[in-house]
Amino acid sequence: MDSEDDFGPVMTDVTTEWDSKLSERSLTMKPSFIREILKFTQMPDVISFAGGLPAPELFPIREFEEACAHVLRNDGQTALQYSPTEGFLPLKEALAEKMNKYEIACEPNNILLTNGSQQALDLLGRVFIDPGDVIVTGAPTYIGALQAFKVYRPRIIGVPVDDEGMQVDVLEGILKQETPKFIYVLPNFHNPMGVTITLERRIKLIKLAAKYGIPIIEDDPYGELRFEGEDIAPIYALHKQNVIYLSTFSKILAPGIRLGWVVGPEGVIRKIVLAKQANDLHTGTFVQMITHDIMKRGILRAHSKELKKVYGERRHIMTCSMDEFFPEGVKWTKPAGGLFMWAITPEHISTMKLIDRAVEKKVAFVPGSVFYPDDTGDNTMRLNFSNAQPDMIREGIKRLGSALAEAMG
Ligand SMILES: Cc1ncc(COP(=O)(O)O)c(C=O)c1O
């Protein structure tokens, strides 16, 4: 008998109790409520305003096909090889040029490519947060940031957000008493609220943060999707030494490629690079080269123009439908860009309860409380307007209006 035939399962009575081996950190991880809701929304007859999904029919599939073929034909060996953690240099150069036009003065050394902005949020948590550290976010804020930061066990203080963004006067009160590691803000078309921080607030915010020596993380996936009004200077442009800026190709090209970038002071970027090295060595070379090819051919500009046109129309249809079908007493934001609207019901309505009634009526949204660091905001909800077709938006808002009317009596 040779040794290969000898090989087989080892019989013992001892099996590992995996739960007893889990780290304290992993015990605090919870599934995202949005992922739970997405289960319902995959049912074919449910109209979903729950996801944060771009319109798939607009994905530039043919352009991707051409870019893939071009990259493989011309530089296949590089594309399929390992590459530096910092990112593919020609893409960093193209991004630096793009950022400079967007008032974000930077060099390739200030840029790191990541697997989506979500990875950047995790790396920032890893680099900056020790257990028990205070950090400040909006209340509400992006749920994925809460999920990423919570792994590092900070104490999160939420600052209320209104139509003009984070309430800076409330922030000042907090900074008088606490020394957060950073302030995390969403400058444009906030997820979940759809609101944009005014220039006046940006200036106040940056002055306040500088006064107390607190860095700002500016997370801006939606800035290029403005369909109304004028662009506002990024917070980074107001004080680049104090700000780390994040953006992503997810909403301007396609989320499936998982490609985002961080801009910041060189020393900070070097630290994040070390964290990324341990995490995944580098972002996919192939995907970076394809994206670079797409950028070089000027496709992004034409594509974002189309996105803005379509999303602007869908936002308009959603607000008109709300005017028509939502009962008196429900209010909502009117975003000038991005993907999300935010509705506020009378205080006694729990949207966490309303979701069951809504799903029965074949429409879904995200209850707003999941976006608050302290689970408040139970009378709010997030509605996505980019993903559903116009006739579905009207029908979905009609169904939601009827669920709301029943709940409100
Ligand atoms: C504010 C914000 N930050 C980061 C992300 C993560 O984006 P990515 O797909 O680049 O990981 C999202 C995604 O919806 C977001 O809304």
PDB file of N, CA, C and O in Angstrom, residues 107-134:
ATOM      1  N   GLU A 107      -0.677  65.325  -5.557  1.00  0.00           N
ATOM      2  CA  GLU A 107       0.269  64.633  -6.436  1.00  0.00           C
ATOM      3  C   GLU A 107      -0.035  63.144  -6.324  1.00  0.00           C
ATOM      4  O   GLU A 107      -0.682  62.722  -5.359  1.00  0.00           O
ATOM      5  N   PRO A 108       0.494  62.334  -7.249  1.00  0.00           N
ATOM      6  CA  PRO A 108       0.274  60.892  -7.122  1.00  0.00           C
ATOM      7  C   PRO A 108       0.662  60.338  -5.739  1.00  0.00           C
ATOM      8  O   PRO A 108      -0.004  59.430  -5.236  1.00  0.00           O
ATOM      9  N   ASN A 109       1.689  60.923  -5.097  1.00  0.00           N
ATOM     10  CA  ASN A 109       2.094  60.427  -3.769  1.00  0.00           C
ATOM     11  C   ASN A 109       1.069  60.671  -2.673  1.00  0.00           C
ATOM     12  O   ASN A 109       1.187  60.129  -1.575  1.00  0.00           O
ATOM     13  N   ASN A 110       0.108  61.531  -2.963  1.00  0.00           N
ATOM     14  CA  ASN A 110      -0.966  61.783  -1.989  1.00  0.00           C
ATOM     15  C   ASN A 110      -2.145  60.838  -2.187  1.00  0.00           C
ATOM     16  O   ASN A 110      -3.158  60.973  -1.499  1.00  0.00           O
ATOM     17  N   ILE A 111      -2.031  59.912  -3.145  1.00  0.00           N
ATOM     18  CA  ILE A 111      -3.191  59.084  -3.511  1.00  0.00           C
ATOM     19  C   ILE A 111      -2.915  57.603  -3.271  1.00  0.00           C
ATOM     20  O   ILE A 111      -1.818  57.115  -3.551  1.00  0.00           O
ATOM     21  N   LEU A 112      -3.914  56.924  -2.744  1.00  0.00           N
ATOM     22  CA  LEU A 112      -3.843  55.463  -2.600  1.00  0.00           C
ATOM     23  C   LEU A 112      -5.113  54.860  -3.209  1.00  0.00           C
ATOM     24  O   LEU A 112      -6.228  55.306  -2.893  1.00  0.00           O
ATOM     25  N   LEU A 113      -4.945  53.857  -4.068  1.00  0.00           N
ATOM     26  CA  LEU A 113      -6.101  53.155  -4.636  1.00  0.00           C
ATOM     27  C   LEU A 113      -6.550  52.059  -3.665  1.00  0.00           C
ATOM     28  O   LEU A 113      -5.708  51.353  -3.104  1.00  0.00           O
ATOM     29  N   THR A 114      -7.868  51.942  -3.476  1.00  0.00           N
ATOM     30  CA  THR A 114      -8.398  50.940  -2.531  1.00  0.00           C
ATOM     31  C   THR A 114      -9.477  50.099  -3.214  1.00  0.00           C
ATOM     32  O   THR A 114      -9.976  50.459  -4.276  1.00  0.00           O
ATOM     33  N   ASN A 115      -9.837  49.010  -2.547  1.00  0.00           N
ATOM     34  CA  ASN A 115     -10.958  48.185  -3.020  1.00  0.00           C
ATOM     35  C   ASN A 115     -12.258  48.864  -2.616  1.00  0.00           C
ATOM     36  O   ASN A 115     -12.900  48.471  -1.636  1.00  0.00           O
ATOM     37  N   GLY A 116     -12.637  49.860  -3.343  1.00  0.00           N
ATOM     38  CA  GLY A 116     -13.810  50.663  -2.982  1.00  0.00           C
ATOM     39  C   GLY A 116     -13.476  51.563  -1.801  1.00  0.00           C
ATOM     40  O   GLY A 116     -12.477  51.354  -1.095  1.00  0.00           O
ATOM     41  N   SER A 117     -14.332  52.576  -1.585  1.00  0.00           N
ATOM     42  CA  SER A 117     -14.145  53.440  -0.411  1.00  0.00           C
ATOM     43  C   SER A 117     -14.365  52.664   0.874  1.00  0.00           C
ATOM     44  O   SER A 117     -13.880  53.047   1.931  1.00  0.00           O
ATOM     45  N   GLN A 118     -15.133  51.594   0.772  1.00  0.00           N
ATOM     46  CA  GLN A 118     -15.418  50.821   1.989  1.00  0.00           C
ATOM     47  C   GLN A 118     -14.111  50.312   2.596  1.00  0.00           C
ATOM     48  O   GLN A 118     -13.930  50.348   3.812  1.00  0.00           O
ATOM     49  N   GLN A 119     -13.201  49.870   1.758  1.00  0.00           N
ATOM     50  CA  GLN A 119     -11.918  49.423   2.310  1.00  0.00           C
ATOM     51  C   GLN A 119     -11.166  50.601   2.927  1.00  0.00           C
ATOM     52  O   GLN A 119     -10.529  50.459   3.977  1.00  0.00           O
ATOM     53  N   ALA A 120     -11.256  51.770   2.291  1.00  0.00           N
ATOM     54  CA  ALA A 120     -10.571  52.941   2.849  1.00  0.00           C
ATOM     55  C   ALA A 120     -11.092  53.239   4.255  1.00  0.00           C
ATOM     56  O   ALA A 120     -10.317  53.567   5.164  1.00  0.00           O
ATOM     57  N   LEU A 121     -12.400  53.094   4.455  1.00  0.00           N
ATOM     58  CA  LEU A 121     -12.973  53.368   5.784  1.00  0.00           C
ATOM     59  C   LEU A 121     -12.415  52.387   6.810  1.00  0.00           C
ATOM     60  O   LEU A 121     -12.049  52.766   7.918  1.00  0.00           O
ATOM     61  N   ASP A 122     -12.326  51.125   6.440  1.00  0.00           N
ATOM     62  CA  ASP A 122     -11.766  50.134   7.350  1.00  0.00           C
ATOM     63  C   ASP A 122     -10.298  50.453   7.653  1.00  0.00           C
ATOM     64  O   ASP A 122      -9.871  50.410   8.810  1.00  0.00           O
ATOM     65  N   LEU A 123      -9.536  50.803   6.627  1.00  0.00           N
ATOM     66  CA  LEU A 123      -8.110  51.088   6.839  1.00  0.00           C
ATOM     67  C   LEU A 123      -7.936  52.317   7.732  1.00  0.00           C
ATOM     68  O   LEU A 123      -7.044  52.362   8.580  1.00  0.00           O
ATOM     69  N   LEU A 124      -8.805  53.302   7.563  1.00  0.00           N
ATOM     70  CA  LEU A 124      -8.719  54.499   8.408  1.00  0.00           C
ATOM     71  C   LEU A 124      -9.017  54.139   9.864  1.00  0.00           C
ATOM     72  O   LEU A 124      -8.357  54.631  10.786  1.00  0.00           O
ATOM     73  N   GLY A 125     -10.004  53.260  10.050  1.00  0.00           N
ATOM     74  CA  GLY A 125     -10.306  52.791  11.409  1.00  0.00           C
ATOM     75  C   GLY A 125      -9.086  52.102  12.005  1.00  0.00           C
ATOM     76  O   GLY A 125      -8.690  52.363  13.151  1.00  0.00           O
ATOM     77  N   ARG A 126      -8.464  51.253  11.222  1.00  0.00           N
ATOM     78  CA  ARG A 126      -7.292  50.497  11.649  1.00  0.00           C
ATOM     79  C   ARG A 126      -6.127  51.408  12.042  1.00  0.00           C
ATOM     80  O   ARG A 126      -5.413  51.176  13.007  1.00  0.00           O
ATOM     81  N   VAL A 127      -5.964  52.471  11.252  1.00  0.00           N
ATOM     82  CA  VAL A 127      -4.813  53.354  11.455  1.00  0.00           C
ATOM     83  C   VAL A 127      -5.045  54.349  12.601  1.00  0.00           C
ATOM     84  O   VAL A 127      -4.116  54.718  13.306  1.00  0.00           O
ATOM     85  N   PHE A 128      -6.302  54.759  12.802  1.00  0.00           N
ATOM     86  CA  PHE A 128      -6.529  55.853  13.753  1.00  0.00           C
ATOM     87  C   PHE A 128      -7.199  55.458  15.071  1.00  0.00           C
ATOM     88  O   PHE A 128      -7.071  56.182  16.054  1.00  0.00           O
ATOM     89  N   ILE A 129      -7.988  54.367  15.077  1.00  0.00           N
ATOM     90  CA  ILE A 129      -8.840  54.151  16.260  1.00  0.00           C
ATOM     91  C   ILE A 129      -8.274  53.080  17.191  1.00  0.00           C
ATOM     92  O   ILE A 129      -8.064  51.938  16.782  1.00  0.00           O
ATOM     93  N   ASP A 130      -8.049  53.457  18.446  1.00  0.00           N
ATOM     94  CA  ASP A 130      -7.796  52.480  19.507  1.00  0.00           C
ATOM     95  C   ASP A 130      -9.109  52.282  20.261  1.00  0.00           C
ATOM     96  O   ASP A 130      -9.952  53.197  20.286  1.00  0.00           O
ATOM     97  N   PRO A 131      -9.287  51.104  20.902  1.00  0.00           N
ATOM     98  CA  PRO A 131     -10.540  50.890  21.645  1.00  0.00           C
ATOM     99  C   PRO A 131     -10.777  52.033  22.639  1.00  0.00           C
ATOM    100  O   PRO A 131      -9.855  52.447  23.335  1.00  0.00           O
ATOM    101  N   GLY A 132     -12.003  52.540  22.644  1.00  0.00           N
ATOM    102  CA  GLY A 132     -12.366  53.605  23.585  1.00  0.00           C
ATOM    103  C   GLY A 132     -12.140  55.005  23.049  1.00  0.00           C
ATOM    104  O   GLY A 132     -12.612  55.987  23.630  1.00  0.00           O
ATOM    105  N   ASP A 133     -11.426  55.147  21.936  1.00  0.00           N
ATOM    106  CA  ASP A 133     -11.233  56.480  21.347  1.00  0.00           C
ATOM    107  C   ASP A 133     -12.580  57.067  20.924  1.00  0.00           C
ATOM    108  O   ASP A 133     -13.468  56.332  20.488  1.00  0.00           O
ATOM    109  N   VAL A 134     -12.659  58.377  21.002  1.00  0.00           N
ATOM    110  CA  VAL A 134     -13.877  59.047  20.531  1.00  0.00           C
ATOM    111  C   VAL A 134     -13.713  59.395  19.053  1.00  0.00           C
ATOM    112  O   VAL A 134     -12.639  59.836  18.628  1.00  0.00           O
TER     113      VAL A 134
END
